[in-house]
Amino acid sequence: MKNKQDVSAGDLIKTARLEKDLTMTKAADLAEMSLSTFSLAEKDSEKHPSTYDTIYKIAHALGLDPLVLIEMSPHLDVTEAPDIALIKGESNDPKVVLARRLKELRKDKGMTQKEVRRIVNMSEIRFSHMELGRYMPDEIKLEQIAEALGTTVKYLSGLSDIKTAE
């Protein structure tokens, strides 16, 4: 049995998930992220460490304190954690704007990540990272995504507030 100080963020996530009788898939859906991203967070993956945004979403979905999870994550520094407004995506960073608008349009169209990924031929990890604000695709891929979602590259990039393609 682990000592209290040996408990990791992943342990806390798993315990909270199991207490709520949730599968990883259901918990990932509640946290609005891919199953692979949730799984990596629960396993404390060093190869693909969680971001502040991922930790916040998981904490919110499972009723945990995000700052506690951040403190328990060795690769994150609680003193450098962005304000909750930034974590929620109110940043003007182009990757965050893309993430927010992409997710909003996809949900408005009633599409899953998988459906959009298939249309634009993109891996689950890349697409997930794009919706988390960690990846910005090239112009060609942005055009494909815009077309699939009936919008423009300018809207996705935050250069225009007009959603629909004319």
PDB file of C-alpha atoms in Angstrom:
ATOM      1  CA  MET A   1       0.000   0.000   0.000  1.00  0.00           C
ATOM      2  CA  LYS A   2       1.224   3.493  -0.860  1.00  0.00           C
ATOM      3  CA  ASN A   3       1.971   6.135   1.724  1.00  0.00           C
ATOM      4  CA  LYS A   4      -0.069   9.331   1.494  1.00  0.00           C
ATOM      5  CA  GLN A   5       2.887  11.209  -0.013  1.00  0.00           C
ATOM      6  CA  ASP A   6       3.273   8.461  -2.654  1.00  0.00           C
ATOM      7  CA  VAL A   7      -0.198   9.110  -4.079  1.00  0.00           C
ATOM      8  CA  SER A   8       0.018  10.673  -7.531  1.00  0.00           C
ATOM      9  CA  ALA A   9      -2.388  12.814  -9.523  1.00  0.00           C
ATOM     10  CA  GLY A  10      -3.190   9.716 -11.591  1.00  0.00           C
ATOM     11  CA  ASP A  11      -4.021   7.744  -8.434  1.00  0.00           C
ATOM     12  CA  LEU A  12      -6.367  10.503  -7.288  1.00  0.00           C
ATOM     13  CA  ILE A  13      -8.018  10.663 -10.723  1.00  0.00           C
ATOM     14  CA  LYS A  14      -8.510   6.890 -10.824  1.00  0.00           C
ATOM     15  CA  THR A  15      -9.909   6.792  -7.288  1.00  0.00           C
ATOM     16  CA  ALA A  16     -12.380   9.607  -8.028  1.00  0.00           C
ATOM     17  CA  ARG A  17     -13.418   7.951 -11.315  1.00  0.00           C
ATOM     18  CA  LEU A  18     -14.023   4.596  -9.627  1.00  0.00           C
ATOM     19  CA  GLU A  19     -15.900   6.225  -6.720  1.00  0.00           C
ATOM     20  CA  LYS A  20     -18.250   7.738  -9.289  1.00  0.00           C
ATOM     21  CA  ASP A  21     -18.541   4.314 -10.956  1.00  0.00           C
ATOM     22  CA  LEU A  22     -17.329   5.693 -14.292  1.00  0.00           C
ATOM     23  CA  THR A  23     -15.514   3.887 -17.047  1.00  0.00           C
ATOM     24  CA  MET A  24     -12.505   5.675 -18.522  1.00  0.00           C
ATOM     25  CA  THR A  25     -14.564   6.303 -21.662  1.00  0.00           C
ATOM     26  CA  LYS A  26     -17.412   7.940 -19.724  1.00  0.00           C
ATOM     27  CA  ALA A  27     -14.992   9.992 -17.614  1.00  0.00           C
ATOM     28  CA  ALA A  28     -13.176  11.158 -20.763  1.00  0.00           C
ATOM     29  CA  ASP A  29     -16.527  12.182 -22.270  1.00  0.00           C
ATOM     30  CA  LEU A  30     -17.427  14.135 -19.127  1.00  0.00           C
ATOM     31  CA  ALA A  31     -14.034  15.857 -19.252  1.00  0.00           C
ATOM     32  CA  GLU A  32     -14.586  16.565 -22.968  1.00  0.00           C
ATOM     33  CA  MET A  33     -11.358  14.942 -24.097  1.00  0.00           C
ATOM     34  CA  SER A  34     -10.221  11.878 -25.942  1.00  0.00           C
ATOM     35  CA  LEU A  35      -9.979   8.564 -24.155  1.00  0.00           C
ATOM     36  CA  SER A  36      -6.237   8.447 -24.857  1.00  0.00           C
ATOM     37  CA  THR A  37      -5.655  11.869 -23.230  1.00  0.00           C
ATOM     38  CA  PHE A  38      -7.666  10.853 -20.157  1.00  0.00           C
ATOM     39  CA  SER A  39      -5.907   7.506 -19.953  1.00  0.00           C
ATOM     40  CA  LEU A  40      -2.456   9.118 -20.125  1.00  0.00           C
ATOM     41  CA  ALA A  41      -3.411  11.490 -17.292  1.00  0.00           C
ATOM     42  CA  GLU A  42      -4.726   8.661 -15.129  1.00  0.00           C
ATOM     43  CA  LYS A  43      -1.549   6.672 -15.747  1.00  0.00           C
ATOM     44  CA  ASP A  44       0.704   9.685 -15.000  1.00  0.00           C
ATOM     45  CA  SER A  45       2.412   9.253 -18.360  1.00  0.00           C
ATOM     46  CA  GLU A  46       5.868  10.796 -18.386  1.00  0.00           C
ATOM     47  CA  LYS A  47       6.053  10.428 -22.140  1.00  0.00           C
ATOM     48  CA  HIS A  48       2.893  12.524 -22.659  1.00  0.00           C
ATOM     49  CA  PRO A  49       2.469  14.581 -19.467  1.00  0.00           C
ATOM     50  CA  SER A  50      -0.849  16.321 -18.809  1.00  0.00           C
ATOM     51  CA  THR A  51      -1.269  20.025 -19.425  1.00  0.00           C
ATOM     52  CA  TYR A  52      -2.887  22.490 -17.028  1.00  0.00           C
ATOM     53  CA  ASP A  53      -5.957  22.433 -19.275  1.00  0.00           C
ATOM     54  CA  THR A  54      -6.223  18.630 -19.155  1.00  0.00           C
ATOM     55  CA  ILE A  55      -5.877  18.598 -15.368  1.00  0.00           C
ATOM     56  CA  TYR A  56      -8.508  21.333 -15.018  1.00  0.00           C
ATOM     57  CA  LYS A  57     -11.014  19.498 -17.234  1.00  0.00           C
ATOM     58  CA  ILE A  58     -10.525  16.198 -15.414  1.00  0.00           C
ATOM     59  CA  ALA A  59     -10.792  17.873 -12.002  1.00  0.00           C
ATOM     60  CA  HIS A  60     -13.982  19.657 -13.040  1.00  0.00           C
ATOM     61  CA  ALA A  61     -15.523  16.450 -14.448  1.00  0.00           C
ATOM     62  CA  LEU A  62     -14.696  14.391 -11.348  1.00  0.00           C
ATOM     63  CA  GLY A  63     -15.349  17.052  -8.695  1.00  0.00           C
ATOM     64  CA  LEU A  64     -11.692  17.392  -7.687  1.00  0.00           C
ATOM     65  CA  ASP A  65      -9.674  20.507  -6.874  1.00  0.00           C
ATOM     66  CA  PRO A  66      -7.514  21.287  -9.943  1.00  0.00           C
ATOM     67  CA  LEU A  67      -4.837  22.965  -7.840  1.00  0.00           C
ATOM     68  CA  VAL A  68      -4.432  19.782  -5.766  1.00  0.00           C
ATOM     69  CA  LEU A  69      -3.974  17.755  -8.959  1.00  0.00           C
ATOM     70  CA  ILE A  70      -1.510  20.313 -10.326  1.00  0.00           C
ATOM     71  CA  GLU A  71       0.495  20.175  -7.096  1.00  0.00           C
ATOM     72  CA  MET A  72       0.597  16.374  -7.378  1.00  0.00           C
ATOM     73  CA  SER A  73       1.840  16.472 -10.987  1.00  0.00           C
ATOM     74  CA  PRO A  74       5.660  16.579 -10.941  1.00  0.00           C
ATOM     75  CA  HIS A  75       5.899  18.189 -14.402  1.00  0.00           C
ATOM     76  CA  LEU A  76       3.537  21.079 -13.543  1.00  0.00           C
ATOM     77  CA  ASP A  77       4.281  24.020 -11.273  1.00  0.00           C
ATOM     78  CA  VAL A  78       1.288  25.299  -9.322  1.00  0.00           C
ATOM     79  CA  THR A  79       2.895  28.757  -9.083  1.00  0.00           C
ATOM     80  CA  GLU A  80       2.917  28.950 -12.885  1.00  0.00           C
ATOM     81  CA  ALA A  81      -0.638  27.683 -13.378  1.00  0.00           C
ATOM     82  CA  PRO A  82      -2.614  30.111 -15.505  1.00  0.00           C
ATOM     83  CA  ASP A  83      -5.748  31.734 -14.176  1.00  0.00           C
ATOM     84  CA  ILE A  84      -8.866  29.619 -14.568  1.00  0.00           C
ATOM     85  CA  ALA A  85      -9.975  32.021 -17.335  1.00  0.00           C
ATOM     86  CA  LEU A  86      -6.911  31.036 -19.357  1.00  0.00           C
ATOM     87  CA  ILE A  87      -7.400  27.351 -18.621  1.00  0.00           C
ATOM     88  CA  LYS A  88     -10.976  27.588 -19.872  1.00  0.00           C
ATOM     89  CA  GLY A  89      -9.722  29.001 -23.142  1.00  0.00           C
ATOM     90  CA  GLU A  90     -10.361  32.718 -22.873  1.00  0.00           C
ATOM     91  CA  SER A  91      -6.863  33.364 -24.129  1.00  0.00           C
ATOM     92  CA  ASN A  92      -6.138  35.124 -27.422  1.00  0.00           C
ATOM     93  CA  ASP A  93      -3.353  32.682 -28.232  1.00  0.00           C
ATOM     94  CA  PRO A  94      -4.048  31.459 -31.805  1.00  0.00           C
ATOM     95  CA  LYS A  95      -3.873  27.797 -30.764  1.00  0.00           C
ATOM     96  CA  VAL A  96      -6.376  28.379 -27.940  1.00  0.00           C
ATOM     97  CA  VAL A  97      -8.716  30.351 -30.227  1.00  0.00           C
ATOM     98  CA  LEU A  98      -8.555  27.517 -32.771  1.00  0.00           C
ATOM     99  CA  ALA A  99      -9.237  24.951 -30.039  1.00  0.00           C
ATOM    100  CA  ARG A 100     -12.253  26.826 -28.701  1.00  0.00           C
ATOM    101  CA  ARG A 101     -13.775  27.536 -32.123  1.00  0.00           C
ATOM    102  CA  LEU A 102     -13.067  24.081 -33.527  1.00  0.00           C
ATOM    103  CA  LYS A 103     -14.734  22.367 -30.603  1.00  0.00           C
ATOM    104  CA  GLU A 104     -17.709  24.747 -30.673  1.00  0.00           C
ATOM    105  CA  LEU A 105     -18.311  24.257 -34.420  1.00  0.00           C
ATOM    106  CA  ARG A 106     -17.857  20.502 -34.201  1.00  0.00           C
ATOM    107  CA  LYS A 107     -20.409  20.234 -31.393  1.00  0.00           C
ATOM    108  CA  ASP A 108     -22.822  22.626 -33.160  1.00  0.00           C
ATOM    109  CA  LYS A 109     -22.739  20.275 -36.148  1.00  0.00           C
ATOM    110  CA  GLY A 110     -23.296  17.280 -33.849  1.00  0.00           C
ATOM    111  CA  MET A 111     -20.026  15.708 -34.954  1.00  0.00           C
ATOM    112  CA  THR A 112     -17.571  13.689 -32.919  1.00  0.00           C
ATOM    113  CA  GLN A 113     -13.809  14.173 -33.038  1.00  0.00           C
ATOM    114  CA  LYS A 114     -13.608  10.848 -34.847  1.00  0.00           C
ATOM    115  CA  GLU A 115     -15.985  11.988 -37.601  1.00  0.00           C
ATOM    116  CA  VAL A 116     -14.054  15.184 -38.268  1.00  0.00           C
ATOM    117  CA  ARG A 117     -10.708  13.365 -38.064  1.00  0.00           C
ATOM    118  CA  ARG A 118     -11.830  10.895 -40.730  1.00  0.00           C
ATOM    119  CA  ILE A 119     -12.945  13.666 -43.082  1.00  0.00           C
ATOM    120  CA  VAL A 120      -9.646  15.548 -42.783  1.00  0.00           C
ATOM    121  CA  ASN A 121      -7.442  12.462 -42.397  1.00  0.00           C
ATOM    122  CA  MET A 122      -5.872  13.365 -39.036  1.00  0.00           C
ATOM    123  CA  SER A 123      -4.639  11.197 -36.163  1.00  0.00           C
ATOM    124  CA  GLU A 124      -6.494  11.054 -32.855  1.00  0.00           C
ATOM    125  CA  ILE A 125      -3.526  12.516 -30.973  1.00  0.00           C
ATOM    126  CA  ARG A 126      -3.071  15.462 -33.384  1.00  0.00           C
ATOM    127  CA  PHE A 127      -6.769  16.274 -33.364  1.00  0.00           C
ATOM    128  CA  SER A 128      -6.982  15.978 -29.593  1.00  0.00           C
ATOM    129  CA  HIS A 129      -3.955  18.241 -29.195  1.00  0.00           C
ATOM    130  CA  MET A 130      -5.544  20.732 -31.568  1.00  0.00           C
ATOM    131  CA  GLU A 131      -8.761  20.823 -29.476  1.00  0.00           C
ATOM    132  CA  LEU A 132      -6.643  21.269 -26.347  1.00  0.00           C
ATOM    133  CA  GLY A 133      -4.796  24.264 -27.809  1.00  0.00           C
ATOM    134  CA  ARG A 134      -1.447  22.495 -28.051  1.00  0.00           C
ATOM    135  CA  TYR A 135      -1.166  22.091 -31.829  1.00  0.00           C
ATOM    136  CA  MET A 136      -1.679  24.379 -34.807  1.00  0.00           C
ATOM    137  CA  PRO A 137      -1.993  22.582 -38.153  1.00  0.00           C
ATOM    138  CA  ASP A 138      -0.645  23.933 -41.420  1.00  0.00           C
ATOM    139  CA  GLU A 139      -2.753  26.100 -43.742  1.00  0.00           C
ATOM    140  CA  ILE A 140      -3.806  23.160 -45.958  1.00  0.00           C
ATOM    141  CA  LYS A 141      -5.115  21.164 -42.995  1.00  0.00           C
ATOM    142  CA  LEU A 142      -6.861  24.270 -41.630  1.00  0.00           C
ATOM    143  CA  GLU A 143      -8.614  24.667 -44.994  1.00  0.00           C
ATOM    144  CA  GLN A 144      -9.775  21.035 -44.881  1.00  0.00           C
ATOM    145  CA  ILE A 145     -11.086  21.456 -41.340  1.00  0.00           C
ATOM    146  CA  ALA A 146     -12.848  24.709 -42.215  1.00  0.00           C
ATOM    147  CA  GLU A 147     -14.510  23.064 -45.205  1.00  0.00           C
ATOM    148  CA  ALA A 148     -15.610  20.061 -43.137  1.00  0.00           C
ATOM    149  CA  LEU A 149     -17.189  22.372 -40.550  1.00  0.00           C
ATOM    150  CA  GLY A 150     -18.681  24.872 -43.006  1.00  0.00           C
ATOM    151  CA  THR A 151     -16.570  27.799 -41.893  1.00  0.00           C
ATOM    152  CA  THR A 152     -13.469  29.711 -42.931  1.00  0.00           C
ATOM    153  CA  VAL A 153      -9.813  29.546 -41.975  1.00  0.00           C
ATOM    154  CA  LYS A 154     -10.110  33.170 -40.877  1.00  0.00           C
ATOM    155  CA  TYR A 155     -12.855  32.254 -38.401  1.00  0.00           C
ATOM    156  CA  LEU A 156     -10.963  29.231 -37.055  1.00  0.00           C
ATOM    157  CA  SER A 157      -7.822  31.342 -36.685  1.00  0.00           C
ATOM    158  CA  GLY A 158      -9.617  34.171 -34.879  1.00  0.00           C
ATOM    159  CA  LEU A 159      -9.073  36.658 -37.697  1.00  0.00           C
ATOM    160  CA  SER A 160     -12.826  36.981 -38.305  1.00  0.00           C
ATOM    161  CA  ASP A 161     -15.948  36.576 -36.202  1.00  0.00           C
ATOM    162  CA  ILE A 162     -18.070  35.461 -39.174  1.00  0.00           C
ATOM    163  CA  LYS A 163     -18.704  31.730 -38.652  1.00  0.00           C
ATOM    164  CA  THR A 164     -20.145  30.567 -41.931  1.00  0.00           C
ATOM    165  CA  ALA A 165     -18.392  30.287 -45.265  1.00  0.00           C
ATOM    166  CA  GLU A 166     -19.960  32.499 -47.918  1.00  0.00           C
TER     167      GLU A 166
END
